Amino acid sequence: MKVLIVGSGGREHAIAASVRKSPKVDKIYCAPGNAGIGQIAECVPIGAMEFDKIVDFAKREGIGLTIVGMDDPLVGGLVDEMEAAGLRVFGPRKNAAILEGSKAFSKDLMKKYKIPTAAYETFDDPQKALEYLETARMPVVLKADGLALGKGVLICQDLEEAKAGVRTIMLDKKFGAAGNRMVIEEFMTGREVSVLSFVDGKTIKIMSSAQDHKRAQDGDQGLNTGGMGTFSPSPFYTKEVDEFCRRYIYQATVDAMAAEGRPFKGVIFFGLMLTKDGPRVLEYNARFGDPEAQVVLPRMKNDLVEVAEACIDGTLDRIELQFEDNAAVCVVLASKGYPTAYEKGFPISGLERFEQEEGYYCFHAGTKKEGERIVTNGGRVLGVTAKGADLKEARANAYKAAEWVAFDNKYMRHDIGKAIDEA
Ligand code: AMP
Ligand code: GLY
């Protein structure tokens, strides 16, 4: 079978690496891909939002399965268009991807179906939002309704900051149309855990847990980023937490979407906060996390293609997910200055080493080929993942491997997975 992957980041590289292990697969294509993906797949110069071109390509090449990695095309309805053309595609339709595409939708869903989450109000009118803040408890969390590259969330310490935040989102439109509507919600404290799952419309199967590090600098300082590193499993995701989530969150979400006439097929990513009152949903995503996928997928024993097909066919109940009894840590190598301003185009050396070492991966996020060289081409450049018998060993291995690679302006956090010392 020929498989097409849509996207161009570390997540799509990790998906491609898993797909490659499937005995069912003869050839992998990626639209548009990157230099690393190009080593195991054929990259085609089609953007993830060029739906007509993707459909034409898939029909022309006889693609047997398309996996959509990114949120934008999912929320925009790529799956619907491919299905309408008779193609098999893994990912939620537009009416289900709204679980990620609209924070107001997801909050209303949770309220209606009593899924534990932070208390909130939704606003279309900036004036009403400003009035509401007068009586809100601080700190408070402001969220632009739509997709904003993970940056549409502001945590405000006092009333002045919160009012300025409402203006930024709803009047200055810093996040564009995503800020036409907003959610104001209660500030919660606790550890965050990412739980990814496969869903076939009715059945849900949970993957091994992970934790992301969203801030740019050590000690969770600095600006929010797309993610500076991950580890899996999370030692804080205990048996009790798992039982609670299975009882009140996971199946409840899948059933709620089905009851709303929006059956979800694909990956639901539960962003959880473990508060002292129990786990609460921070957010849903309608896709694999990035860089969560870079630590979760390398540990999965199942054939990803088989699982994706079961989700499409509604036969996920027949699959038992299995993960290796080990751990993985991913350290993101970024360009100095990310997530604000940074330079690109520096040659990268040391990548060959990963081909020789078992249990080590170098997933490309922002790279491109320039002649025979691979050069930096983004804020997040590479995700270096290593496995180990436990988290400590995986972390030591990942930091060792992070030194194999060199490029100008290389930047990384040095405390990815440090939290495990407190477990
Ligand atoms: P979201 O995109 O909704 O996951 O928000 C991004 C990040 O903002 C989360 O990973 C949390 O760190 C933080 N955050 C979101 N909502 C809340 C909340 N209600 N209380 C505390 N922190 C939050
Ligand atoms: N790592 C967080 C995300 O993929 O949204």
GROMACS .gro file of C-alpha atoms and ligand atoms in nm:
model
  451
    1MET     CA    1   0.000   0.000   0.000
    2LYS     CA    2   0.102   0.360  -0.061
    3VAL     CA    3   0.064   0.597   0.234
    4LEU     CA    4   0.051   0.976   0.222
    5ILE     CA    5   0.129   1.186   0.532
    6VAL     CA    6   0.018   1.550   0.542
    7GLY     CA    7   0.240   1.791   0.737
    8SER     CA    8   0.602   1.894   0.770
    9GLY     CA    9   0.716   1.877   1.132
   10GLY     CA   10   0.875   1.642   1.384
   11ARG     CA   11   0.536   1.483   1.444
   12GLU     CA   12   0.503   1.389   1.077
   13HIS     CA   13   0.859   1.253   1.076
   14ALA     CA   14   0.770   1.035   1.377
   15ILE     CA   15   0.451   0.920   1.201
   16ALA     CA   16   0.650   0.839   0.886
   17ALA     CA   17   0.907   0.641   1.088
   18SER     CA   18   0.625   0.433   1.242
   19VAL     CA   19   0.447   0.382   0.911
   20ARG     CA   20   0.774   0.261   0.759
   21LYS     CA   21   0.779  -0.031   1.002
   22SER     CA   22   0.446  -0.160   0.871
   23PRO     CA   23   0.472  -0.469   0.650
   24LYS     CA   24   0.166  -0.341   0.463
   25VAL     CA   25   0.344  -0.037   0.327
   26ASP     CA   26   0.543  -0.024   0.001
   27LYS     CA   27   0.591   0.348  -0.034
   28ILE     CA   28   0.545   0.664   0.175
   29TYR     CA   29   0.479   1.014   0.044
   30CYS     CA   30   0.469   1.331   0.250
   31ALA     CA   31   0.312   1.666   0.160
   32PRO     CA   32   0.510   1.883   0.196
   33GLY     CA   33   0.753   1.707   0.437
   34ASN     CA   34   1.106   1.822   0.525
   35ALA     CA   35   1.467   1.711   0.475
   36GLY     CA   36   1.452   1.434   0.737
   37ILE     CA   37   1.121   1.296   0.618
   38GLY     CA   38   1.272   1.300   0.269
   39GLN     CA   39   1.518   1.029   0.379
   40ILE     CA   40   1.239   0.777   0.434
   41ALA     CA   41   0.956   0.913   0.219
   42GLU     CA   42   0.911   1.095  -0.110
   43CYS     CA   43   0.828   1.457  -0.032
   44VAL     CA   44   0.587   1.623  -0.273
   45PRO     CA   45   0.576   2.003  -0.299
   46ILE     CA   46   0.211   2.040  -0.200
   47GLY     CA   47   0.115   2.253   0.099
   48ALA     CA   48  -0.101   2.104   0.375
   49MET     CA   49  -0.381   2.351   0.295
   50GLU     CA   50  -0.383   2.282  -0.080
   51PHE     CA   51  -0.677   2.044  -0.056
   52ASP     CA   52  -0.750   2.009  -0.428
   53LYS     CA   53  -0.389   1.926  -0.504
   54ILE     CA   54  -0.375   1.673  -0.221
   55VAL     CA   55  -0.692   1.501  -0.344
   56ASP     CA   56  -0.566   1.495  -0.705
   57PHE     CA   57  -0.230   1.359  -0.598
   58ALA     CA   58  -0.383   1.086  -0.381
   59LYS     CA   59  -0.616   0.976  -0.662
   60ARG     CA   60  -0.345   0.983  -0.927
   61GLU     CA   61  -0.095   0.785  -0.719
   62GLY     CA   62  -0.349   0.536  -0.584
   63ILE     CA   63  -0.281   0.627  -0.222
   64GLY     CA   64  -0.437   0.361   0.002
   65LEU     CA   65  -0.422   0.561   0.326
   66THR     CA   66  -0.366   0.927   0.407
   67ILE     CA   67  -0.270   1.034   0.760
   68VAL     CA   68  -0.326   1.402   0.836
   69GLY     CA   69  -0.082   1.512   1.104
   70MET     CA   70  -0.155   1.884   1.137
   71ASP     CA   71  -0.444   2.072   1.295
   72ASP     CA   72  -0.506   2.336   1.027
   73PRO     CA   73  -0.607   2.100   0.745
   74LEU     CA   74  -0.817   1.892   0.985
   75VAL     CA   75  -1.007   2.192   1.116
   76GLY     CA   76  -1.036   2.318   0.755
   77GLY     CA   77  -1.203   1.997   0.634
   78LEU     CA   78  -0.935   1.808   0.438
   79VAL     CA   79  -1.072   1.475   0.560
   80ASP     CA   80  -1.421   1.558   0.428
   81GLU     CA   81  -1.282   1.646   0.086
   82MET     CA   82  -1.074   1.331   0.063
   83GLU     CA   83  -1.364   1.112   0.174
   84ALA     CA   84  -1.590   1.277  -0.083
   85ALA     CA   85  -1.337   1.173  -0.346
   86GLY     CA   86  -1.356   0.813  -0.224
   87LEU     CA   87  -1.017   0.814  -0.050
   88ARG     CA   88  -0.931   0.647   0.279
   89VAL     CA   89  -0.806   0.900   0.530
   90PHE     CA   90  -0.717   0.893   0.900
   91GLY     CA   91  -0.828   1.199   1.097
   92PRO     CA   92  -1.148   1.368   1.214
   93ARG     CA   93  -1.392   1.533   0.975
   94LYS     CA   94  -1.438   1.907   1.002
   95ASN     CA   95  -1.745   1.876   1.225
   96ALA     CA   96  -1.540   1.671   1.476
   97ALA     CA   97  -1.207   1.856   1.447
   98ILE     CA   98  -1.394   2.152   1.596
   99LEU     CA   99  -1.308   1.983   1.927
  100GLU     CA  100  -0.971   2.151   1.878
  101GLY     CA  101  -1.078   2.429   1.641
  102SER     CA  102  -1.308   2.607   1.884
  103LYS     CA  103  -1.237   2.642   2.253
  104ALA     CA  104  -1.594   2.767   2.307
  105PHE     CA  105  -1.728   2.449   2.144
  106SER     CA  106  -1.509   2.221   2.352
  107LYS     CA  107  -1.589   2.403   2.677
  108ASP     CA  108  -1.964   2.392   2.606
  109LEU     CA  109  -1.937   2.022   2.525
  110MET     CA  110  -1.761   1.952   2.853
  111LYS     CA  111  -2.018   2.151   3.047
  112LYS     CA  112  -2.312   1.981   2.875
  113TYR     CA  113  -2.173   1.631   2.932
  114LYS     CA  114  -2.025   1.701   3.278
  115ILE     CA  115  -1.664   1.634   3.179
  116PRO     CA  116  -1.435   1.787   3.443
  117THR     CA  117  -1.273   2.113   3.330
  118ALA     CA  118  -1.211   2.467   3.459
  119ALA     CA  119  -1.517   2.692   3.511
  120TYR     CA  120  -1.554   2.945   3.227
  121GLU     CA  121  -1.764   3.197   3.037
  122THR     CA  122  -1.771   3.262   2.661
  123PHE     CA  123  -1.782   3.611   2.507
  124ASP     CA  124  -1.850   3.755   2.160
  125ASP     CA  125  -1.860   4.111   2.288
  126PRO     CA  126  -1.537   4.267   2.425
  127GLN     CA  127  -1.739   4.506   2.644
  128LYS     CA  128  -1.914   4.216   2.818
  129ALA     CA  129  -1.580   4.041   2.865
  130LEU     CA  130  -1.430   4.351   3.027
  131GLU     CA  131  -1.730   4.385   3.261
  132TYR     CA  132  -1.709   4.019   3.359
  133LEU     CA  133  -1.344   4.061   3.457
  134GLU     CA  134  -1.440   4.313   3.726
  135THR     CA  135  -1.583   4.029   3.934
  136ALA     CA  136  -1.352   3.746   3.824
  137ARG     CA  137  -1.099   3.591   4.057
  138MET     CA  138  -0.732   3.650   3.965
  139PRO     CA  139  -0.520   3.504   3.815
  140VAL     CA  140  -0.752   3.437   3.522
  141VAL     CA  141  -0.701   3.260   3.191
  142LEU     CA  142  -0.799   3.417   2.857
  143LYS     CA  143  -0.827   3.202   2.546
  144ALA     CA  144  -0.888   3.306   2.187
  145ASP     CA  145  -1.159   3.075   2.052
  146GLY     CA  146  -0.990   2.955   1.734
  147LEU     CA  147  -0.657   2.805   1.629
  148ALA     CA  148  -0.364   3.029   1.720
  149LEU     CA  149  -0.056   2.806   1.689
  150GLY     CA  150  -0.084   2.721   2.058
  151LYS     CA  151  -0.022   3.085   2.146
  152GLY     CA  152  -0.378   3.214   2.197
  153VAL     CA  153  -0.380   3.156   2.574
  154LEU     CA  154  -0.297   3.438   2.819
  155ILE     CA  155  -0.258   3.385   3.192
  156CYS     CA  156  -0.322   3.718   3.363
  157GLN     CA  157  -0.220   3.794   3.720
  158ASP     CA  158  -0.437   4.099   3.786
  159LEU     CA  159  -0.730   4.298   3.651
  160GLU     CA  160  -0.522   4.545   3.452
  161GLU     CA  161  -0.332   4.269   3.274
  162ALA     CA  162  -0.656   4.081   3.207
  163LYS     CA  163  -0.825   4.386   3.057
  164ALA     CA  164  -0.524   4.447   2.836
  165GLY     CA  165  -0.543   4.080   2.735
  166VAL     CA  166  -0.907   4.107   2.627
  167ARG     CA  167  -0.815   4.408   2.413
  168THR     CA  168  -0.520   4.221   2.262
  169ILE     CA  169  -0.738   3.922   2.167
  170MET     CA  170  -1.071   4.082   2.074
  171LEU     CA  171  -0.989   4.437   1.961
  172ASP     CA  172  -0.629   4.431   1.834
  173LYS     CA  173  -0.693   4.080   1.695
  174LYS     CA  174  -0.343   3.965   1.773
  175PHE     CA  175  -0.448   3.608   1.686
  176GLY     CA  176  -0.663   3.716   1.391
  177ALA     CA  177  -1.016   3.581   1.352
  178ALA     CA  178  -0.938   3.328   1.628
  179GLY     CA  179  -1.013   3.618   1.863
  180ASN     CA  180  -1.364   3.702   1.740
  181ARG     CA  181  -1.483   3.501   2.033
  182MET     CA  182  -1.306   3.418   2.356
  183VAL     CA  183  -1.324   3.205   2.665
  184ILE     CA  184  -1.238   3.338   3.009
  185GLU     CA  185  -1.168   3.062   3.254
  186GLU     CA  186  -1.067   2.982   3.606
  187PHE     CA  187  -0.691   2.946   3.667
  188MET     CA  188  -0.597   2.597   3.783
  189THR     CA  189  -0.273   2.468   3.928
  190GLY     CA  190  -0.115   2.126   3.904
  191ARG     CA  191   0.099   1.910   3.683
  192GLU     CA  192   0.017   1.882   3.316
  193VAL     CA  193  -0.002   1.550   3.135
  194SER     CA  194  -0.066   1.480   2.767
  195VAL     CA  195  -0.266   1.169   2.687
  196LEU     CA  196  -0.308   1.070   2.323
  197SER     CA  197  -0.572   0.823   2.211
  198PHE     CA  198  -0.703   0.648   1.901
  199VAL     CA  199  -1.075   0.679   1.839
  200ASP     CA  200  -1.300   0.510   1.579
  201GLY     CA  201  -1.619   0.705   1.641
  202LYS     CA  202  -1.728   0.494   1.938
  203THR     CA  203  -1.431   0.307   2.085
  204ILE     CA  204  -1.130   0.480   2.239
  205LYS     CA  205  -0.788   0.329   2.308
  206ILE     CA  206  -0.543   0.520   2.523
  207MET     CA  207  -0.173   0.551   2.440
  208SER     CA  208   0.109   0.576   2.693
  209SER     CA  209   0.114   0.916   2.868
  210ALA     CA  210   0.362   1.197   2.804
  211GLN     CA  211   0.458   1.540   2.929
  212ASP     CA  212   0.556   1.842   2.723
  213HIS     CA  213   0.772   2.143   2.824
  214LYS     CA  214   0.609   2.443   2.662
  215ARG     CA  215   0.825   2.730   2.789
  216ALA     CA  216   1.138   2.833   2.602
  217GLN     CA  217   1.382   2.836   2.893
  218ASP     CA  218   1.499   2.613   3.178
  219GLY     CA  219   1.287   2.613   3.490
  220ASP     CA  220   0.974   2.682   3.280
  221GLN     CA  221   1.077   3.041   3.223
  222GLY     CA  222   1.040   3.247   2.908
  223LEU     CA  223   0.779   3.248   2.635
  224ASN     CA  224   0.543   2.968   2.539
  225THR     CA  225   0.664   2.763   2.242
  226GLY     CA  226   0.531   2.475   2.035
  227GLY     CA  227   0.712   2.245   2.282
  228MET     CA  228   1.081   2.220   2.379
  229GLY     CA  229   1.089   1.855   2.479
  230THR     CA  230   0.886   1.564   2.609
  231PHE     CA  231   0.908   1.246   2.808
  232SER     CA  232   0.696   0.933   2.816
  233PRO     CA  233   0.550   0.780   3.025
  234SER     CA  234   0.468   1.043   3.288
  235PRO     CA  235   0.530   0.907   3.638
  236PHE     CA  236   0.256   1.141   3.759
  237TYR     CA  237  -0.002   0.964   3.547
  238THR     CA  238  -0.075   0.707   3.817
  239LYS     CA  239  -0.321   0.420   3.819
  240GLU     CA  240  -0.566   0.638   4.015
  241VAL     CA  241  -0.541   0.920   3.762
  242ASP     CA  242  -0.591   0.672   3.478
  243GLU     CA  243  -0.898   0.521   3.646
  244PHE     CA  244  -1.052   0.864   3.704
  245CYS     CA  245  -0.994   0.970   3.343
  246ARG     CA  246  -1.134   0.646   3.203
  247ARG     CA  247  -1.441   0.690   3.417
  248TYR     CA  248  -1.514   1.061   3.364
  249ILE     CA  249  -1.319   1.193   3.067
  250TYR     CA  250  -1.213   0.963   2.782
  251GLN     CA  251  -1.519   0.761   2.686
  252ALA     CA  252  -1.741   1.050   2.798
  253THR     CA  253  -1.578   1.273   2.535
  254VAL     CA  254  -1.617   1.017   2.257
  255ASP     CA  255  -1.981   0.952   2.353
  256ALA     CA  256  -2.052   1.325   2.373
  257MET     CA  257  -1.919   1.382   2.021
  258ALA     CA  258  -2.126   1.091   1.888
  259ALA     CA  259  -2.437   1.221   2.067
  260GLU     CA  260  -2.383   1.561   1.906
  261GLY     CA  261  -2.383   1.399   1.561
  262ARG     CA  262  -2.009   1.460   1.529
  263PRO     CA  263  -1.852   1.115   1.560
  264PHE     CA  264  -1.477   1.153   1.611
  265LYS     CA  265  -1.235   0.930   1.420
  266GLY     CA  266  -0.864   0.987   1.456
  267VAL     CA  267  -0.647   1.096   1.748
  268ILE     CA  268  -0.787   1.283   2.046
  269PHE     CA  269  -0.514   1.449   2.252
  270PHE     CA  270  -0.627   1.518   2.607
  271GLY     CA  271  -0.433   1.801   2.769
  272LEU     CA  272  -0.492   1.729   3.137
  273MET     CA  273  -0.409   1.914   3.454
  274LEU     CA  274  -0.375   1.706   3.768
  275THR     CA  275  -0.528   1.941   4.024
  276LYS     CA  276  -0.567   1.866   4.393
  277ASP     CA  277  -0.936   1.804   4.322
  278GLY     CA  278  -0.855   1.551   4.053
  279PRO     CA  279  -0.773   1.556   3.681
  280ARG     CA  280  -0.931   1.832   3.468
  281VAL     CA  281  -0.928   1.879   3.091
  282LEU     CA  282  -0.723   2.186   2.991
  283GLU     CA  283  -0.778   2.140   2.621
  284TYR     CA  284  -0.846   1.890   2.346
  285ASN     CA  285  -0.644   1.856   2.028
  286ALA     CA  286  -0.765   1.661   1.727
  287ARG     CA  287  -0.425   1.514   1.630
  288PHE     CA  288  -0.102   1.373   1.768
  289GLY     CA  289   0.089   1.616   1.987
  290ASP     CA  290   0.420   1.755   1.874
  291PRO     CA  291   0.667   1.671   2.031
  292GLU     CA  292   0.455   1.416   2.223
  293ALA     CA  293   0.436   1.194   1.913
  294GLN     CA  294   0.816   1.183   1.913
  295VAL     CA  295   0.826   0.996   2.243
  296VAL     CA  296   0.498   0.803   2.229
  297LEU     CA  297   0.513   0.652   1.877
  298PRO     CA  298   0.866   0.508   1.906
  299ARG     CA  299   0.742   0.314   2.211
  300MET     CA  300   0.430   0.175   2.042
  301LYS     CA  301   0.451  -0.191   1.944
  302ASN     CA  302   0.141  -0.195   1.722
  303ASP     CA  303   0.145  -0.141   1.347
  304LEU     CA  304   0.032   0.222   1.315
  305VAL     CA  305  -0.123   0.155   0.974
  306GLU     CA  306  -0.333  -0.128   1.115
  307VAL     CA  307  -0.454   0.093   1.401
  308ALA     CA  308  -0.534   0.383   1.166
  309GLU     CA  309  -0.734   0.151   0.941
  310ALA     CA  310  -0.925   0.015   1.240
  311CYS     CA  311  -1.019   0.373   1.332
  312ILE     CA  312  -1.147   0.435   0.980
  313ASP     CA  313  -1.338   0.104   0.971
  314GLY     CA  314  -1.484   0.131   1.321
  315THR     CA  315  -1.311  -0.187   1.439
  316LEU     CA  316  -1.081  -0.042   1.703
  317ASP     CA  317  -1.245  -0.263   1.968
  318ARG     CA  318  -1.052  -0.555   1.816
  319ILE     CA  319  -0.714  -0.392   1.871
  320GLU     CA  320  -0.510  -0.403   2.186
  321LEU     CA  321  -0.258  -0.121   2.206
  322GLN     CA  322   0.082  -0.224   2.336
  323PHE     CA  323   0.373  -0.011   2.446
  324GLU     CA  324   0.728  -0.108   2.530
  325ASP     CA  325   0.799  -0.131   2.900
  326ASN     CA  326   1.062   0.144   2.885
  327ALA     CA  327   1.080   0.522   2.859
  328ALA     CA  328   1.170   0.785   2.602
  329VAL     CA  329   1.285   1.147   2.623
  330CYS     CA  330   1.286   1.399   2.338
  331VAL     CA  331   1.502   1.712   2.352
  332VAL     CA  332   1.418   1.975   2.093
  333LEU     CA  333   1.716   2.145   1.929
  334ALA     CA  334   1.597   2.492   1.834
  335SER     CA  335   1.743   2.802   1.673
  336LYS     CA  336   1.866   3.059   1.925
  337GLY     CA  337   1.599   3.327   1.962
  338TYR     CA  338   1.299   3.093   1.907
  339PRO     CA  339   1.005   3.157   1.949
  340THR     CA  340   1.060   3.523   1.858
  341ALA     CA  341   1.334   3.604   1.605
  342TYR     CA  342   1.601   3.364   1.481
  343GLU     CA  343   1.826   3.302   1.183
  344LYS     CA  344   1.797   3.009   0.944
  345GLY     CA  345   2.009   2.840   0.679
  346PHE     CA  346   2.293   2.697   0.892
  347PRO     CA  347   2.436   2.359   0.785
  348ILE     CA  348   2.367   2.070   1.026
  349SER     CA  349   2.629   1.801   1.094
  350GLY     CA  350   2.628   1.474   1.283
  351LEU     CA  351   2.293   1.339   1.163
  352GLU     CA  352   2.441   1.010   1.025
  353ARG     CA  353   2.516   0.882   1.374
  354PHE     CA  354   2.144   0.824   1.439
  355GLU     CA  355   2.122   0.568   1.160
  356GLN     CA  356   2.372   0.346   1.337
  357GLU     CA  357   2.238   0.353   1.692
  358GLU     CA  358   1.941   0.147   1.802
  359GLY     CA  359   1.690   0.335   2.021
  360TYR     CA  360   1.799   0.682   1.907
  361TYR     CA  361   1.601   0.902   1.668
  362CYS     CA  362   1.651   1.243   1.518
  363PHE     CA  363   1.316   1.375   1.399
  364HIS     CA  364   1.335   1.678   1.174
  365ALA     CA  365   1.105   1.973   1.240
  366GLY     CA  366   1.251   2.275   1.059
  367THR     CA  367   1.514   2.155   0.811
  368LYS     CA  368   1.561   2.164   0.437
  369LYS     CA  369   1.799   2.027   0.177
  370GLU     CA  370   2.034   2.267   0.007
  371GLY     CA  371   2.227   2.075  -0.253
  372GLU     CA  372   2.377   1.783  -0.063
  373ARG     CA  373   2.362   1.962   0.272
  374ILE     CA  374   2.084   1.975   0.528
  375VAL     CA  375   2.035   2.322   0.676
  376THR     CA  376   1.824   2.474   0.955
  377ASN     CA  377   1.492   2.608   0.834
  378GLY     CA  378   1.280   2.690   1.138
  379GLY     CA  379   1.259   2.774   1.507
  380ARG     CA  380   1.234   2.416   1.617
  381VAL     CA  381   1.495   2.237   1.407
  382LEU     CA  382   1.525   1.878   1.535
  383GLY     CA  383   1.377   1.652   1.802
  384VAL     CA  384   1.638   1.417   1.944
  385THR     CA  385   1.467   1.119   2.104
  386ALA     CA  386   1.631   0.839   2.300
  387LYS     CA  387   1.490   0.538   2.477
  388GLY     CA  388   1.613   0.394   2.805
  389ALA     CA  389   1.511   0.128   3.053
  390ASP     CA  390   1.361   0.406   3.265
  391LEU     CA  391   1.316   0.783   3.240
  392LYS     CA  392   1.652   0.862   3.400
  393GLU     CA  393   1.839   0.649   3.152
  394ALA     CA  394   1.635   0.783   2.859
  395ARG     CA  395   1.708   1.138   2.964
  396ALA     CA  396   2.083   1.075   2.993
  397ASN     CA  397   2.077   0.908   2.650
  398ALA     CA  398   1.879   1.192   2.490
  399TYR     CA  399   2.118   1.458   2.621
  400LYS     CA  400   2.417   1.251   2.508
  401ALA     CA  401   2.268   1.222   2.159
  402ALA     CA  402   2.181   1.592   2.150
  403GLU     CA  403   2.559   1.651   2.147
  404TRP     CA  404   2.608   1.441   1.833
  405VAL     CA  405   2.444   1.713   1.626
  406ALA     CA  406   2.597   2.054   1.557
  407PHE     CA  407   2.474   2.371   1.386
  408ASP     CA  408   2.526   2.741   1.445
  409ASN     CA  409   2.291   2.900   1.701
  410LYS     CA  410   2.184   2.560   1.837
  411TYR     CA  411   1.970   2.606   2.148
  412MET     CA  412   1.806   2.356   2.384
  413ARG     CA  413   1.665   2.336   2.732
  414HIS     CA  414   1.879   2.139   2.975
  415ASP     CA  415   1.605   2.030   3.213
  416ILE     CA  416   1.374   1.821   2.995
  417GLY     CA  417   1.243   1.541   3.215
  418LYS     CA  418   1.396   1.686   3.529
  419ALA     CA  419   1.053   1.673   3.695
  420ILE     CA  420   1.083   1.296   3.713
  421ASP     CA  421   1.331   1.341   3.998
  422GLU     CA  422   1.035   1.458   4.208
  423ALA     CA  423   0.819   1.158   4.127
  424AMP     P1  424  -0.429   2.530   2.603
  424AMP     O1  425  -0.389   2.571   2.463
  424AMP     O2  426  -0.571   2.551   2.635
  424AMP     O3  427  -0.373   2.397   2.645
  424AMP     O4  428  -0.343   2.626   2.696
  424AMP     C1  429  -0.202   2.636   2.684
  424AMP     C2  430  -0.139   2.628   2.820
  424AMP     O5  431  -0.191   2.730   2.905
  424AMP     C3  432  -0.169   2.498   2.893
  424AMP     O6  433  -0.082   2.397   2.856
  424AMP     C4  434  -0.151   2.542   3.037
  424AMP     O7  435  -0.016   2.546   3.072
  424AMP     C5  436  -0.205   2.682   3.037
  424AMP     N1  437  -0.346   2.684   3.076
  424AMP     C6  438  -0.454   2.672   2.995
  424AMP     N2  439  -0.568   2.677   3.065
  424AMP     C7  440  -0.534   2.692   3.194
  424AMP     C8  441  -0.607   2.703   3.317
  424AMP     N3  442  -0.739   2.702   3.318
  424AMP     N4  443  -0.536   2.718   3.431
  424AMP     C9  444  -0.401   2.720   3.430
  424AMP     N5  445  -0.327   2.711   3.319
  424AMP    C10  446  -0.392   2.696   3.202
  425GLY     N1  447   0.276   1.971   2.236
  425GLY     C1  448   0.150   2.034   2.236
  425GLY     C2  449   0.077   2.026   2.110
  425GLY     O1  450   0.108   1.949   2.021
  425GLY     O2  451  -0.022   2.096   2.096
   0.00000   0.00000   0.00000
